[in-house]
Amino acid sequence: MSHVWSDGLGNFDGNSMLGCQLSRIQKAVDSLYHDELSLYDSNTPSVPFWMDTLLIPNDPKLEKIKKDTIINMTQIYKNANNVLVIDSEVATCSLTSDPLEVLHCILLSNWLRRLWTLQEGVFAHSIHFLLSDGTTSLGALMYSRDSNIGVGLKTWTREYFMSRFARGLEKINNADVREEESLVDFLALSPEEQKQKDLDTPHEDPLVQAQRERIRRRWNAEATIVRAIRAIADRVSTFQSDEALCIALLLGVDVSEIISAQQELKAWEESEKAHPDDFKCPRARDERLKLESEPMLILLRLLDGSIPPGIILLPGPHQNTPGFRWAPKSFLAGPEHRNILDYYPLVISEEFPSTNKWDRHPSSLCHEGGLRVVFPGLLLGKVKENYCLNWTFVIDTSPSMDLNTEDEVIEGKPPRMWRCTYRNDPDSPPWTKVRPSWQNSTRVGIIICSYTRQWRNNAISGLMVRLKGEVIEKGKRSMHVERICKVTIMGAPEYDDLCWIKEPEKRVSGSWLSMTQQWCVD
């Protein structure tokens, strides 16, 4: 049974519910397995069902059973023959309603907006919805021949609902990696083209096969996290600490530490309720904030080595814990940010003019504090004395900064001039507080979050960072930086008179950092 507790089927005080509600649910469950006539036969056995309200213990004495049940929830959903959804909005429809009308009700329902109900969409074999006069399945609604939906709209509806339900989250295609192409390019091929490439590939030695298998596993891990974050972006949750737990269950990682952190937070809240005067000091407030953020930090540590590098661009507010300030406090950022996290190739081009490919290192946590990522970038030079840069400014990587110097335009070659624009996002600090000035500009850099090499007239997301030094870990040298704000950067178009970049507050010197530059971002 899948439902939203605010619809009246939840119970925070005990594992019980009203008899009339239980009778209604039992009748709906039985209707999935028996015809209408047998439902009125007293000899027809009732079908057993699982429901969190009744079967996840609330009694503090049964805390271990509760923890074990939550850990096994993924298996409960996977092993269920059917999942029946009860939502008050969807229940206003009937079996005679047009399928498109029912799908719209599902789309607008509380059930589809809640974080916890996502698991049923991911793991359920078959999803059914309770209507006013019976039940219907999601498949029947999307593939109904009697619907007034046109062919094109039917296709779009199916794809959209499959995405909203995160169907196939675990079913990322297996693929191969070859020296001349990235795995992302290979996945873009049709299954028939992939199969033909496999047939055309000569026999390889075991070392090469092991390398490809390692990269394949990395791609699967990163891509699954991207899909999970996209799937939960427009969901909501009553309790913030539930978010880390739900993501961990979706990804199949161990949730025992997260549950323990939740229990510690719950014990703190109960103590605060009993003795509120003891928790008014700043130290107590800081301790509470630490406990609230701990479940998400545990999740990020569990995902170490598989974290998508684009995570540093996700909207905030961000964590306050040193070493994790690159991470948002929550991935529930709203529908407008649903697809903001991109897939990045694991095999990237080396620096121009080389045509060689380079294995991008996996993003991992630095012991010095931060997330190690591989991206090209720029370092800023000295701003003219007594000046601060405008919110849109130009970075000139030519040593002389002579406007008359010609820039040789070659595909794949980093341009001489770059235009950087501050993005006034809700979570970004005001530009007047972070703008580079003649006093601090040499300690500022720009991470260019792309491997495209198509720099000109192509707006790319970037991150302005403050330089903190260097980190050397396991023989890898990284630039240790602290997040400032998001920017948009592109190869600057050069107009004839160049008057738009002559002003000192709009121009600064800079230096290019290669495609394989490693950053440790805090």
Short mmCIF file of C-alpha atoms in Angstrom, two decimals:
data_model
loop_
_atom_site.label_atom_id
_atom_site.label_comp_id
_atom_site.label_asym_id
_atom_site.label_seq_id
_atom_site.Cartn_x
_atom_site.Cartn_y
_atom_site.Cartn_z
CA MET A 1 0.00 0.00 0.00
CA SER A 2 1.36 3.41 -0.98
CA HIS A 3 -0.22 6.56 0.40
CA VAL A 4 0.36 10.04 1.77
CA TRP A 5 -0.04 10.23 5.53
CA SER A 6 -1.75 13.62 5.36
CA ASP A 7 -4.66 11.93 3.53
CA GLY A 8 -5.65 10.36 6.85
CA LEU A 9 -4.16 6.88 6.57
CA GLY A 10 -1.09 7.55 8.70
CA ASN A 11 -0.77 7.25 12.48
CA PHE A 12 2.14 8.71 14.45
CA ASP A 13 0.82 7.32 17.76
CA GLY A 14 0.56 3.61 17.04
CA ASN A 15 0.22 0.81 14.51
CA SER A 16 -3.56 1.01 14.09
CA MET A 17 -6.23 2.57 11.90
CA LEU A 18 -10.01 2.94 11.80
CA GLY A 19 -11.93 -0.22 10.95
CA CYS A 20 -13.83 1.47 8.10
CA GLN A 21 -10.54 2.50 6.48
CA LEU A 22 -9.10 -0.98 6.87
CA SER A 23 -12.23 -2.52 5.34
CA ARG A 24 -12.01 -0.15 2.35
CA ILE A 25 -8.35 -1.00 1.79
CA GLN A 26 -8.94 -4.75 2.10
CA LYS A 27 -11.75 -4.58 -0.45
CA ALA A 28 -9.54 -2.66 -2.89
CA VAL A 29 -6.70 -5.16 -2.47
CA ASP A 30 -9.02 -8.13 -3.00
CA SER A 31 -10.39 -6.56 -6.19
CA LEU A 32 -6.93 -6.86 -7.76
CA TYR A 33 -6.99 -10.64 -7.39
CA HIS A 34 -10.65 -11.70 -7.49
CA ASP A 35 -13.51 -10.98 -9.89
CA GLU A 36 -16.50 -8.94 -8.73
CA LEU A 37 -18.75 -11.93 -7.99
CA SER A 38 -16.22 -13.72 -5.78
CA LEU A 39 -15.80 -10.57 -3.69
CA TYR A 40 -19.30 -11.16 -2.28
CA ASP A 41 -18.53 -14.78 -1.46
CA SER A 42 -17.69 -15.14 2.23
CA ASN A 43 -15.48 -18.14 1.44
CA THR A 44 -13.17 -16.05 -0.76
CA PRO A 45 -9.94 -15.55 1.20
CA SER A 46 -8.70 -12.03 1.86
CA VAL A 47 -5.39 -11.11 0.22
CA PRO A 48 -2.67 -10.10 2.70
CA PHE A 49 -0.95 -6.74 2.18
CA TRP A 50 1.89 -4.65 3.61
CA MET A 51 1.31 -1.09 4.83
CA ASP A 52 3.79 1.13 6.68
CA THR A 53 1.16 2.54 9.06
CA LEU A 54 0.49 -0.93 10.41
CA LEU A 55 3.86 -2.64 10.06
CA ILE A 56 6.63 -0.14 10.86
CA PRO A 57 6.68 -0.06 14.69
CA ASN A 58 6.22 3.25 16.53
CA ASP A 59 6.94 1.80 19.97
CA PRO A 60 10.40 2.94 21.22
CA LYS A 61 10.89 -0.54 22.65
CA LEU A 62 10.80 -1.94 19.09
CA GLU A 63 13.42 0.43 17.69
CA LYS A 64 15.61 -2.38 16.34
CA ILE A 65 12.67 -3.97 14.49
CA LYS A 66 11.79 -0.55 13.06
CA LYS A 67 15.39 -0.05 11.88
CA ASP A 68 15.52 -3.51 10.28
CA THR A 69 12.18 -2.93 8.56
CA ILE A 70 13.31 0.37 7.06
CA ILE A 71 16.56 -1.22 5.86
CA ASN A 72 14.50 -3.93 4.10
CA MET A 73 11.91 -1.57 2.56
CA THR A 74 13.53 -1.77 -0.85
CA GLN A 75 13.13 -5.56 -0.84
CA ILE A 76 9.53 -5.21 0.34
CA TYR A 77 8.70 -3.06 -2.70
CA LYS A 78 10.68 -5.28 -5.07
CA ASN A 79 9.05 -8.49 -3.83
CA ALA A 80 5.49 -7.13 -3.78
CA ASN A 81 3.30 -8.57 -6.52
CA ASN A 82 1.46 -5.24 -6.86
CA VAL A 83 1.56 -1.76 -5.34
CA LEU A 84 -1.79 -0.04 -4.74
CA VAL A 85 -1.76 3.77 -4.50
CA ILE A 86 -4.40 5.56 -2.42
CA ASP A 87 -4.58 9.32 -2.98
CA SER A 88 -7.56 11.57 -2.28
CA GLU A 89 -7.15 13.52 -5.52
CA VAL A 90 -6.89 10.45 -7.75
CA ALA A 91 -9.80 8.79 -5.91
CA THR A 92 -12.18 11.45 -7.29
CA CYS A 93 -11.84 9.81 -10.73
CA SER A 94 -13.79 6.74 -11.80
CA LEU A 95 -13.26 3.81 -14.15
CA THR A 96 -15.29 5.65 -16.80
CA SER A 97 -13.04 8.75 -16.67
CA ASP A 98 -10.84 9.47 -19.65
CA PRO A 99 -7.34 8.05 -19.03
CA LEU A 100 -5.80 11.46 -19.71
CA GLU A 101 -7.97 12.98 -16.96
CA VAL A 102 -6.81 10.31 -14.50
CA LEU A 103 -3.17 10.83 -15.49
CA HIS A 104 -3.55 14.57 -14.90
CA CYS A 105 -4.98 13.88 -11.45
CA ILE A 106 -1.99 11.65 -10.70
CA LEU A 107 0.33 14.37 -11.97
CA LEU A 108 -1.25 16.94 -9.61
CA SER A 109 -1.61 14.56 -6.67
CA ASN A 110 0.13 14.83 -3.33
CA TRP A 111 1.26 11.26 -3.84
CA LEU A 112 3.47 12.13 -6.82
CA ARG A 113 5.02 15.07 -4.96
CA ARG A 114 6.10 13.19 -1.84
CA LEU A 115 9.67 11.95 -1.47
CA TRP A 116 8.91 8.57 0.07
CA THR A 117 6.46 7.49 -2.64
CA LEU A 118 9.25 7.61 -5.23
CA GLN A 119 10.46 4.18 -4.14
CA GLU A 120 7.26 2.54 -5.33
CA GLY A 121 7.74 4.12 -8.74
CA VAL A 122 11.29 2.80 -8.93
CA PHE A 123 10.92 -0.70 -7.52
CA ALA A 124 7.27 -1.74 -7.99
CA HIS A 125 6.57 -4.42 -10.60
CA SER A 126 3.02 -3.14 -11.15
CA ILE A 127 1.41 0.08 -9.88
CA HIS A 128 -2.36 0.41 -9.43
CA PHE A 129 -4.48 3.39 -8.35
CA LEU A 130 -7.64 3.31 -6.27
CA LEU A 131 -10.49 5.20 -7.99
CA SER A 132 -13.95 5.97 -6.69
CA ASP A 133 -15.43 2.73 -8.07
CA GLY A 134 -12.49 0.39 -8.52
CA THR A 135 -8.79 0.15 -9.35
CA THR A 136 -6.78 0.71 -12.51
CA SER A 137 -3.10 0.24 -13.35
CA LEU A 138 -0.62 2.82 -14.59
CA GLY A 139 0.03 0.67 -17.66
CA ALA A 140 -3.67 0.55 -18.53
CA LEU A 141 -3.89 4.34 -18.31
CA MET A 142 -0.87 4.99 -20.51
CA TYR A 143 -1.59 2.34 -23.14
CA SER A 144 -5.39 2.60 -23.30
CA ARG A 145 -6.71 2.44 -26.87
CA ASP A 146 -9.96 4.12 -25.87
CA SER A 147 -8.23 7.29 -24.76
CA ASN A 148 -8.67 10.55 -26.64
CA ILE A 149 -4.92 11.14 -26.42
CA GLY A 150 -3.25 11.46 -29.82
CA VAL A 151 -0.39 9.17 -30.80
CA GLY A 152 2.29 11.82 -30.26
CA LEU A 153 0.86 12.88 -26.91
CA LYS A 154 0.57 9.24 -25.83
CA THR A 155 4.27 8.75 -26.50
CA TRP A 156 5.17 11.93 -24.63
CA THR A 157 2.91 10.99 -21.71
CA ARG A 158 4.47 7.55 -21.38
CA GLU A 159 8.01 8.94 -21.45
CA TYR A 160 7.14 11.71 -19.00
CA PHE A 161 5.53 9.38 -16.48
CA MET A 162 8.36 6.86 -16.79
CA SER A 163 10.70 9.73 -15.93
CA ARG A 164 8.60 11.03 -13.04
CA PHE A 165 8.33 7.53 -11.60
CA ALA A 166 12.09 7.03 -12.16
CA ARG A 167 11.38 3.70 -13.84
CA GLY A 168 14.57 2.02 -14.91
CA LEU A 169 16.72 3.79 -12.35
CA GLU A 170 18.74 0.61 -11.90
CA LYS A 171 18.61 -0.48 -15.54
CA ILE A 172 21.40 1.60 -17.03
CA ASN A 173 22.68 0.02 -20.22
CA ASN A 174 25.91 -1.94 -20.08
CA ALA A 175 28.29 -0.60 -22.68
CA ASP A 176 31.89 -0.67 -23.78
CA VAL A 177 34.60 1.99 -23.78
CA ARG A 178 37.05 2.37 -26.59
CA GLU A 179 40.17 4.43 -26.89
CA GLU A 180 38.74 6.68 -29.60
CA GLU A 181 35.38 7.50 -27.97
CA SER A 182 33.82 8.19 -24.59
CA LEU A 183 31.33 5.86 -23.00
CA VAL A 184 28.67 8.56 -23.26
CA ASP A 185 29.08 8.61 -27.05
CA PHE A 186 28.73 4.81 -27.12
CA LEU A 187 25.54 4.93 -25.04
CA ALA A 188 24.08 7.39 -27.54
CA LEU A 189 24.08 4.63 -30.17
CA SER A 190 21.10 2.38 -30.72
CA PRO A 191 21.24 -1.17 -29.27
CA GLU A 192 21.80 -2.56 -32.77
CA GLU A 193 24.73 -0.18 -33.37
CA GLN A 194 26.22 -1.05 -29.98
CA LYS A 195 25.97 -4.78 -30.78
CA GLN A 196 27.65 -4.25 -34.17
CA LYS A 197 30.50 -2.33 -32.55
CA ASP A 198 30.97 -5.19 -30.09
CA LEU A 199 31.17 -7.66 -33.02
CA ASP A 200 33.68 -5.44 -34.84
CA THR A 201 35.95 -5.07 -31.81
CA PRO A 202 39.00 -7.39 -31.96
CA HIS A 203 39.89 -9.66 -29.04
CA GLU A 204 41.63 -7.75 -26.26
CA ASP A 205 44.03 -8.79 -23.55
CA PRO A 206 42.69 -9.17 -19.98
CA LEU A 207 44.27 -5.89 -18.77
CA VAL A 208 42.38 -3.83 -21.37
CA GLN A 209 39.15 -5.67 -20.59
CA ALA A 210 39.62 -5.01 -16.86
CA GLN A 211 40.18 -1.31 -17.59
CA ARG A 212 36.98 -1.08 -19.60
CA GLU A 213 35.01 -2.94 -16.96
CA ARG A 214 36.27 -0.53 -14.31
CA ILE A 215 35.21 2.49 -16.39
CA ARG A 216 31.85 0.84 -17.10
CA ARG A 217 31.20 0.41 -13.38
CA ARG A 218 32.15 4.04 -12.75
CA TRP A 219 29.75 5.21 -15.43
CA ASN A 220 26.92 3.10 -14.01
CA ALA A 221 27.55 4.43 -10.50
CA GLU A 222 27.69 8.12 -11.49
CA ALA A 223 24.75 7.87 -13.90
CA THR A 224 22.56 6.17 -11.28
CA ILE A 225 23.24 8.99 -8.80
CA VAL A 226 22.42 11.60 -11.46
CA ARG A 227 19.11 9.85 -12.20
CA ALA A 228 18.24 9.57 -8.51
CA ILE A 229 18.92 13.27 -7.84
CA ARG A 230 16.89 14.26 -10.90
CA ALA A 231 14.04 12.02 -9.77
CA ILE A 232 13.75 13.55 -6.29
CA ALA A 233 14.36 17.19 -7.30
CA ASP A 234 10.68 18.21 -7.33
CA ARG A 235 9.58 16.05 -4.39
CA VAL A 236 8.92 17.23 -0.84
CA SER A 237 9.49 15.70 2.57
CA THR A 238 8.18 16.59 6.03
CA PHE A 239 11.44 15.66 7.73
CA GLN A 240 14.71 16.85 6.20
CA SER A 241 16.70 13.93 7.60
CA ASP A 242 14.49 11.50 5.60
CA GLU A 243 16.00 12.72 2.35
CA ALA A 244 19.39 11.07 2.85
CA LEU A 245 17.70 7.84 3.96
CA CYS A 246 15.42 7.74 0.93
CA ILE A 247 18.27 8.41 -1.53
CA ALA A 248 20.39 5.71 0.12
CA LEU A 249 17.55 3.19 -0.25
CA LEU A 250 17.13 4.15 -3.91
CA LEU A 251 20.84 3.66 -4.56
CA GLY A 252 21.10 0.43 -2.59
CA VAL A 253 23.75 1.60 -0.11
CA ASP A 254 23.90 0.72 3.57
CA VAL A 255 21.49 2.91 5.55
CA SER A 256 22.31 1.75 9.10
CA GLU A 257 24.56 4.75 9.86
CA ILE A 258 21.98 7.17 8.52
CA ILE A 259 19.24 5.66 10.67
CA SER A 260 21.50 5.88 13.73
CA ALA A 261 22.10 9.57 13.01
CA GLN A 262 18.34 10.09 12.68
CA GLN A 263 17.76 8.40 16.03
CA GLU A 264 20.36 10.66 17.65
CA LEU A 265 18.61 13.72 16.21
CA LYS A 266 15.23 12.44 17.43
CA ALA A 267 16.62 11.94 20.96
CA TRP A 268 17.98 15.50 20.90
CA GLU A 269 14.58 16.88 19.81
CA GLU A 270 12.80 15.00 22.59
CA SER A 271 15.25 16.38 25.17
CA GLU A 272 14.74 19.88 23.75
CA LYS A 273 10.97 19.52 24.13
CA ALA A 274 11.31 18.36 27.72
CA HIS A 275 13.83 21.05 28.76
CA PRO A 276 13.58 23.96 26.26
CA ASP A 277 15.50 26.43 28.44
CA ASP A 278 18.60 24.23 28.31
CA PHE A 279 18.81 24.46 24.51
CA LYS A 280 18.66 28.23 23.90
CA CYS A 281 22.40 28.90 23.96
CA PRO A 282 24.39 29.30 20.68
CA ARG A 283 26.33 26.11 21.38
CA ALA A 284 23.10 24.09 21.55
CA ARG A 285 21.85 25.59 18.30
CA ASP A 286 25.14 24.73 16.58
CA GLU A 287 24.92 21.18 17.88
CA ARG A 288 21.41 20.82 16.52
CA LEU A 289 22.45 22.10 13.09
CA LYS A 290 25.27 19.58 13.10
CA LEU A 291 22.89 16.73 13.93
CA GLU A 292 20.46 17.85 11.20
CA SER A 293 23.17 17.81 8.53
CA GLU A 294 24.81 14.54 9.62
CA PRO A 295 22.51 12.12 7.67
CA MET A 296 23.34 13.87 4.37
CA LEU A 297 27.06 13.98 5.17
CA ILE A 298 27.01 10.25 5.92
CA LEU A 299 25.34 9.63 2.55
CA LEU A 300 27.99 11.68 0.72
CA ARG A 301 30.76 9.71 2.44
CA LEU A 302 29.08 6.46 1.41
CA LEU A 303 29.01 7.66 -2.21
CA ASP A 304 32.68 8.68 -2.23
CA GLY A 305 34.30 7.80 -5.55
CA SER A 306 31.01 7.83 -7.46
CA ILE A 307 29.84 11.42 -6.90
CA PRO A 308 29.09 13.18 -10.23
CA PRO A 309 31.43 16.20 -10.64
CA GLY A 310 28.56 18.47 -11.69
CA ILE A 311 27.22 18.30 -8.14
CA ILE A 312 29.28 21.41 -7.31
CA LEU A 313 26.85 23.40 -9.51
CA LEU A 314 23.64 22.37 -7.74
CA PRO A 315 21.62 25.18 -6.14
CA GLY A 316 21.88 25.86 -2.40
CA PRO A 317 21.78 26.66 0.39
CA HIS A 318 24.92 24.64 0.96
CA GLN A 319 26.40 22.71 3.84
CA ASN A 320 28.29 24.65 6.50
CA THR A 321 30.58 21.79 7.50
CA PRO A 322 34.20 22.36 6.36
CA GLY A 323 35.07 19.95 3.57
CA PHE A 324 31.44 19.68 2.44
CA ARG A 325 30.58 23.28 1.59
CA TRP A 326 30.44 22.27 -2.07
CA ALA A 327 27.33 20.17 -1.36
CA PRO A 328 23.75 21.44 -1.09
CA LYS A 329 21.92 20.84 2.16
CA SER A 330 19.09 19.32 0.14
CA PHE A 331 18.60 17.91 -3.36
CA LEU A 332 14.89 18.81 -3.22
CA ALA A 333 15.48 21.95 -5.26
CA GLY A 334 12.18 22.18 -7.13
CA PRO A 335 11.03 21.26 -10.64
CA GLU A 336 12.97 24.10 -12.33
CA HIS A 337 16.25 22.42 -11.28
CA ARG A 338 15.18 18.88 -12.12
CA ASN A 339 17.62 18.38 -15.00
CA ILE A 340 20.39 20.73 -13.88
CA LEU A 341 22.78 17.88 -13.06
CA ASP A 342 24.49 16.76 -16.25
CA TYR A 343 26.16 13.54 -17.28
CA TYR A 344 29.90 14.03 -17.83
CA PRO A 345 32.05 11.70 -19.97
CA LEU A 346 34.66 9.56 -18.25
CA VAL A 347 37.04 9.84 -21.20
CA ILE A 348 38.01 13.43 -22.08
CA SER A 349 40.26 15.07 -24.65
CA GLU A 350 43.74 16.15 -23.64
CA GLU A 351 44.97 19.69 -24.11
CA PHE A 352 44.94 21.24 -27.60
CA PRO A 353 46.43 20.36 -30.08
CA SER A 354 46.66 16.77 -28.77
CA THR A 355 44.03 14.34 -30.04
CA ASN A 356 44.68 11.83 -27.26
CA LYS A 357 42.02 10.79 -24.77
CA TRP A 358 42.47 10.89 -21.01
CA ASP A 359 40.66 8.92 -18.31
CA ARG A 360 38.97 11.45 -16.06
CA HIS A 361 39.67 10.60 -12.44
CA PRO A 362 36.59 9.85 -10.32
CA SER A 363 35.37 12.60 -8.03
CA SER A 364 36.46 11.79 -4.50
CA LEU A 365 36.62 13.38 -1.06
CA CYS A 366 39.93 15.03 -0.16
CA HIS A 367 41.34 14.47 3.30
CA GLU A 368 42.28 18.16 3.33
CA GLY A 369 38.60 19.01 2.95
CA GLY A 370 36.62 19.19 -0.26
CA LEU A 371 35.57 17.27 -3.37
CA ARG A 372 38.23 16.52 -5.96
CA VAL A 373 36.97 17.14 -9.51
CA VAL A 374 38.64 17.43 -12.91
CA PHE A 375 37.72 20.46 -15.01
CA PRO A 376 39.51 23.12 -17.06
CA GLY A 377 39.62 26.62 -15.65
CA LEU A 378 41.12 30.10 -15.45
CA LEU A 379 43.14 32.01 -12.87
CA LEU A 380 42.58 35.75 -12.58
CA GLY A 381 45.41 38.25 -12.64
CA LYS A 382 45.68 41.70 -11.10
CA VAL A 383 42.75 44.10 -11.42
CA LYS A 384 43.73 47.72 -12.03
CA GLU A 385 44.44 49.53 -8.79
CA ASN A 386 41.42 50.92 -6.92
CA TYR A 387 39.01 49.05 -9.21
CA CYS A 388 36.53 46.18 -8.70
CA LEU A 389 35.30 44.00 -11.54
CA ASN A 390 31.82 44.53 -12.95
CA TRP A 391 29.28 41.68 -12.72
CA THR A 392 30.11 40.97 -16.39
CA PHE A 393 33.82 41.09 -17.09
CA VAL A 394 36.42 39.87 -19.58
CA ILE A 395 39.41 37.68 -18.80
CA ASP A 396 42.30 38.21 -21.25
CA THR A 397 44.79 35.31 -21.24
CA SER A 398 47.24 37.14 -23.53
CA PRO A 399 50.40 38.07 -21.56
CA SER A 400 50.42 41.61 -22.97
CA MET A 401 46.67 42.30 -22.75
CA ASP A 402 47.12 44.27 -25.98
CA LEU A 403 43.74 44.68 -27.65
CA ASN A 404 45.40 44.80 -31.04
CA THR A 405 46.86 41.29 -30.62
CA GLU A 406 45.16 38.91 -33.01
CA ASP A 407 43.53 35.78 -31.60
CA GLU A 408 44.05 32.75 -33.82
CA VAL A 409 40.66 31.02 -33.99
CA ILE A 410 41.17 27.26 -34.16
CA GLU A 411 38.55 24.66 -33.25
CA GLY A 412 39.36 23.11 -29.88
CA LYS A 413 41.90 25.77 -28.93
CA PRO A 414 40.99 27.83 -25.84
CA PRO A 415 40.21 31.40 -26.89
CA ARG A 416 42.28 34.34 -25.82
CA MET A 417 39.37 36.24 -24.27
CA TRP A 418 36.61 34.96 -22.03
CA ARG A 419 33.45 36.68 -20.89
CA CYS A 420 32.35 35.82 -17.37
CA THR A 421 28.91 36.78 -15.97
CA TYR A 422 27.78 36.56 -12.37
CA ARG A 423 24.60 34.48 -11.93
CA ASN A 424 22.31 36.13 -9.45
CA ASP A 425 20.89 32.89 -8.06
CA PRO A 426 18.82 32.99 -4.85
CA ASP A 427 21.55 31.11 -2.98
CA SER A 428 24.42 33.29 -4.27
CA PRO A 429 25.89 36.07 -2.11
CA PRO A 430 25.48 39.64 -3.47
CA TRP A 431 28.00 40.55 -6.15
CA THR A 432 29.19 43.56 -4.13
CA LYS A 433 30.42 41.14 -1.44
CA VAL A 434 32.26 38.67 -3.68
CA ARG A 435 33.44 40.67 -6.71
CA PRO A 436 37.18 40.42 -7.38
CA SER A 437 39.04 43.67 -6.67
CA TRP A 438 42.58 44.99 -7.05
CA GLN A 439 43.24 43.71 -3.52
CA ASN A 440 42.19 40.05 -3.93
CA SER A 441 41.73 39.16 -7.63
CA THR A 442 44.95 37.12 -7.83
CA ARG A 443 43.43 34.66 -5.35
CA VAL A 444 40.36 34.01 -7.52
CA GLY A 445 39.78 31.31 -10.14
CA ILE A 446 37.01 30.10 -12.45
CA ILE A 447 36.19 26.39 -12.80
CA ILE A 448 34.77 25.80 -16.30
CA CYS A 449 32.40 22.85 -15.85
CA SER A 450 32.57 21.41 -19.34
CA TYR A 451 34.85 19.32 -21.57
CA THR A 452 33.26 20.48 -24.82
CA ARG A 453 36.23 22.44 -26.30
CA GLN A 454 33.53 24.36 -28.22
CA TRP A 455 34.21 27.50 -26.22
CA ARG A 456 33.09 30.36 -28.44
CA ASN A 457 29.49 31.60 -28.33
CA ASN A 458 28.63 28.68 -26.05
CA ALA A 459 27.43 29.69 -22.58
CA ILE A 460 28.86 27.24 -20.02
CA SER A 461 28.17 26.91 -16.32
CA GLY A 462 31.13 27.72 -14.11
CA LEU A 463 32.08 28.25 -10.51
CA MET A 464 34.02 31.20 -9.14
CA VAL A 465 36.34 30.01 -6.39
CA ARG A 466 38.82 31.41 -3.88
CA LEU A 467 42.31 29.85 -3.95
CA LYS A 468 43.47 28.29 -0.68
CA GLY A 469 46.65 26.49 -1.76
CA GLU A 470 47.58 23.06 -3.08
CA VAL A 471 46.66 19.56 -1.94
CA ILE A 472 48.86 16.54 -2.65
CA GLU A 473 47.14 13.25 -1.92
CA LYS A 474 48.20 9.80 -3.14
CA GLY A 475 50.56 11.45 -5.60
CA LYS A 476 47.80 13.62 -7.12
CA ARG A 477 48.23 17.38 -7.01
CA SER A 478 45.02 19.42 -6.73
CA MET A 479 44.29 23.11 -6.41
CA HIS A 480 42.51 23.64 -3.08
CA VAL A 481 39.70 26.18 -3.52
CA GLU A 482 36.62 27.46 -1.73
CA ARG A 483 33.30 27.99 -3.48
CA ILE A 484 32.22 31.63 -4.01
CA CYS A 485 29.34 31.70 -6.51
CA LYS A 486 28.12 30.34 -9.83
CA VAL A 487 28.95 32.13 -13.09
CA THR A 488 28.32 31.72 -16.81
CA ILE A 489 31.44 31.78 -18.98
CA MET A 490 32.11 31.63 -22.70
CA GLY A 491 34.74 32.49 -25.26
CA ALA A 492 34.17 36.23 -25.74
CA PRO A 493 33.15 37.42 -29.20
CA GLU A 494 35.56 40.09 -30.46
CA TYR A 495 33.89 43.07 -32.14
CA ASP A 496 35.88 45.40 -34.37
CA ASP A 497 36.37 48.32 -32.01
CA LEU A 498 36.52 46.23 -28.78
CA CYS A 499 35.16 49.26 -26.93
CA TRP A 500 33.01 47.09 -24.69
CA ILE A 501 36.05 45.59 -22.94
CA LYS A 502 38.32 48.63 -22.63
CA GLU A 503 37.03 49.79 -19.26
CA PRO A 504 39.27 48.66 -16.36
CA GLU A 505 36.31 47.50 -14.28
CA LYS A 506 35.33 45.11 -17.08
CA ARG A 507 38.72 43.59 -17.82
CA VAL A 508 41.36 41.52 -16.05
CA SER A 509 44.31 39.42 -17.11
CA GLY A 510 44.24 35.68 -16.59
CA SER A 511 45.85 32.32 -17.31
CA TRP A 512 44.37 29.13 -18.76
CA LEU A 513 44.34 25.87 -16.78
CA SER A 514 44.33 22.66 -18.77
CA MET A 515 41.49 20.20 -19.43
CA THR A 516 43.00 17.83 -16.87
CA GLN A 517 43.26 20.36 -14.02
CA GLN A 518 42.32 18.85 -10.65
CA TRP A 519 40.47 20.92 -8.06
CA CYS A 520 39.69 20.18 -4.43
CA VAL A 521 36.50 22.24 -3.95
CA ASP A 522 35.25 23.16 -0.49
#
